[in-house]
PDB file of C-alpha atoms in Angstrom:
ATOM      1  CA  MET A  89      79.650 -58.492  71.283  1.00 67.00           C
ATOM      2  CA  THR A  90      83.073 -57.920  70.022  1.00 84.00           C
ATOM      3  CA  ARG A  91      83.041 -57.337  66.222  1.00 93.00           C
ATOM      4  CA  LEU A  92      84.928 -59.628  63.903  1.00 97.00           C
ATOM      5  CA  ARG A  93      87.339 -58.571  61.265  1.00 98.00           C
ATOM      6  CA  CYS A  94      87.374 -60.216  57.845  1.00 97.00           C
ATOM      7  CA  ALA A  95      90.129 -59.586  55.241  1.00 97.00           C
ATOM      8  CA  ILE A  96      89.785 -60.316  51.741  1.00 95.00           C
ATOM      9  CA  PRO A  97      93.033 -60.279  49.978  1.00 95.00           C
ATOM     10  CA  ASP A  98      93.628 -60.050  46.326  1.00 90.00           C
ATOM     11  CA  ASP A  99      90.082 -59.011  45.259  1.00 89.00           C
ATOM     12  CA  TYR A 100      91.367 -56.833  42.296  1.00 87.00           C
ATOM     13  CA  PHE A 101      87.866 -55.668  41.238  1.00 86.00           C
ATOM     14  CA  LYS A 102      86.105 -55.972  44.724  1.00 84.00           C
ATOM     15  CA  LEU A 103      83.893 -58.541  43.171  1.00 88.00           C
ATOM     16  CA  SER A 104      83.600 -60.182  46.602  1.00 88.00           C
ATOM     17  CA  LEU A 105      81.354 -57.299  47.878  1.00 88.00           C
ATOM     18  CA  THR A 106      78.868 -57.632  45.172  1.00 90.00           C
ATOM     19  CA  SER A 107      78.859 -61.403  44.454  1.00 88.00           C
ATOM     20  CA  THR A 108      77.172 -62.521  47.663  1.00 89.00           C
ATOM     21  CA  ASP A 109      75.009 -61.155  50.225  1.00 93.00           C
ATOM     22  CA  TRP A 110      76.852 -59.969  53.282  1.00 93.00           C
ATOM     23  CA  SER A 111      73.672 -58.562  55.092  1.00 94.00           C
ATOM     24  CA  LYS A 112      73.410 -61.490  57.303  1.00 94.00           C
ATOM     25  CA  ILE A 113      76.711 -60.855  59.063  1.00 93.00           C
ATOM     26  CA  LYS A 114      77.444 -57.298  58.505  1.00 92.00           C
ATOM     27  CA  ASP A 115      76.226 -56.479  62.097  1.00 94.00           C
ATOM     28  CA  ARG A 116      78.857 -58.633  63.373  1.00 95.00           C
ATOM     29  CA  VAL A 117      81.671 -58.590  60.833  1.00 96.00           C
ATOM     30  CA  ASP A 118      83.851 -55.796  59.409  1.00 96.00           C
ATOM     31  CA  LEU A 119      84.949 -56.606  55.801  1.00 95.00           C
ATOM     32  CA  THR A 120      88.180 -55.293  54.417  1.00 96.00           C
ATOM     33  CA  VAL A 121      89.057 -55.787  50.871  1.00 94.00           C
ATOM     34  CA  PHE A 122      92.624 -55.540  49.688  1.00 95.00           C
ATOM     35  CA  GLU A 123      92.576 -54.730  45.917  1.00 93.00           C
ATOM     36  CA  LYS A 124      96.204 -54.889  45.374  1.00 92.00           C
ATOM     37  CA  PRO A 125      98.664 -57.876  45.611  1.00 92.00           C
ATOM     38  CA  PHE A 126     100.986 -57.775  48.478  1.00 94.00           C
ATOM     39  CA  LYS A 127     104.616 -57.243  47.546  1.00 94.00           C
ATOM     40  CA  SER A 128     105.942 -59.856  49.813  1.00 95.00           C
ATOM     41  CA  GLN A 129     105.023 -62.373  52.765  1.00 94.00           C
ATOM     42  CA  ASP A 130     106.240 -59.615  55.075  1.00 96.00           C
ATOM     43  CA  GLU A 131     103.840 -57.009  53.720  1.00 97.00           C
ATOM     44  CA  ALA A 132     101.102 -59.473  53.821  1.00 96.00           C
ATOM     45  CA  ALA A 133     101.603 -60.662  57.408  1.00 97.00           C
ATOM     46  CA  ALA A 134     101.654 -57.152  58.668  1.00 97.00           C
ATOM     47  CA  ALA A 135      98.406 -56.229  56.885  1.00 97.00           C
ATOM     48  CA  LEU A 136      96.562 -59.367  57.865  1.00 98.00           C
ATOM     49  CA  LYS A 137      97.906 -59.848  61.434  1.00 97.00           C
ATOM     50  CA  ASP A 138      95.033 -58.147  63.132  1.00 97.00           C
ATOM     51  CA  PHE A 139      92.293 -60.141  61.364  1.00 98.00           C
ATOM     52  CA  ASP A 140      90.133 -62.805  62.847  1.00 98.00           C
ATOM     53  CA  ILE A 141      88.922 -64.192  59.260  1.00 97.00           C
ATOM     54  CA  ILE A 142      90.523 -64.526  56.073  1.00 96.00           C
ATOM     55  CA  LEU A 143      88.708 -65.086  52.698  1.00 94.00           C
ATOM     56  CA  ALA A 144      91.735 -65.992  50.355  1.00 91.00           C
ATOM     57  CA  MET A 145      90.889 -65.762  46.715  1.00 83.00           C
ATOM     58  CA  ARG A 146      92.267 -68.872  45.059  1.00 75.00           C
ATOM     59  CA  GLU A 147      96.104 -69.278  44.709  1.00 74.00           C
ATOM     60  CA  ARG A 148      97.031 -65.476  44.809  1.00 82.00           C
ATOM     61  CA  THR A 149      98.352 -64.962  48.167  1.00 89.00           C
ATOM     62  CA  ALA A 150     100.451 -67.884  49.600  1.00 91.00           C
ATOM     63  CA  PHE A 151      99.692 -68.940  53.324  1.00 94.00           C
ATOM     64  CA  PRO A 152     102.560 -71.426  54.341  1.00 94.00           C
ATOM     65  CA  ARG A 153     103.032 -72.536  57.979  1.00 95.00           C
ATOM     66  CA  ALA A 154     105.307 -69.614  58.594  1.00 95.00           C
ATOM     67  CA  MET A 155     102.459 -67.051  57.442  1.00 96.00           C
ATOM     68  CA  PHE A 156     100.119 -68.730  59.814  1.00 96.00           C
ATOM     69  CA  GLU A 157     102.492 -68.186  62.712  1.00 96.00           C
ATOM     70  CA  ARG A 158     102.506 -64.642  61.866  1.00 97.00           C
ATOM     71  CA  LEU A 159      98.605 -64.192  62.288  1.00 97.00           C
ATOM     72  CA  PRO A 160      97.835 -64.588  66.036  1.00 96.00           C
ATOM     73  CA  ASN A 161      94.382 -63.350  65.802  1.00 97.00           C
ATOM     74  CA  LEU A 162      93.305 -65.643  62.724  1.00 97.00           C
ATOM     75  CA  LYS A 163      90.302 -67.902  63.804  1.00 97.00           C
ATOM     76  CA  LEU A 164      88.801 -68.870  60.485  1.00 96.00           C
ATOM     77  CA  MET A 165      90.190 -69.225  56.908  1.00 94.00           C
ATOM     78  CA  ILE A 166      87.918 -69.588  54.169  1.00 91.00           C
ATOM     79  CA  THR A 167      88.942 -69.994  50.438  1.00 89.00           C
ATOM     80  CA  ALA A 168      87.033 -69.032  47.167  1.00 79.00           C
ATOM     81  CA  GLY A 169      86.632 -72.283  45.179  1.00 76.00           C
ATOM     82  CA  MET A 170      86.930 -76.143  45.987  1.00 79.00           C
ATOM     83  CA  ARG A 171      90.442 -76.137  46.776  1.00 81.00           C
ATOM     84  CA  ASN A 172      93.690 -73.672  47.250  1.00 83.00           C
ATOM     85  CA  ALA A 173      97.151 -75.105  46.588  1.00 84.00           C
ATOM     86  CA  ALA A 174      98.552 -71.699  48.153  1.00 87.00           C
ATOM     87  CA  ILE A 175      97.355 -72.753  51.578  1.00 88.00           C
ATOM     88  CA  ASP A 176      99.339 -75.218  53.720  1.00 89.00           C
ATOM     89  CA  PHE A 177      96.676 -77.139  55.284  1.00 84.00           C
ATOM     90  CA  GLU A 178      99.035 -79.391  57.579  1.00 83.00           C
TER      91      GLU A 178
END
């Protein structure tokens, strides 16, 4: 089975790694936390292009349609919270 790669951008204090129990998926999913904000959409797209899953931390990194078009491996987008105004859901 191919391991999935999950990116967690904008987790400045790496709280996502301790705020939930990842043990149920750690045998299938590699987690990568990005602590520093991306300087541009180009930098974000380059850093995230190889990930299958992105766990967006609220409205920190924007995900407009153009960003999704630059993420060819993305299969699942998750956001922390009930909604996220920085994600283009259309």
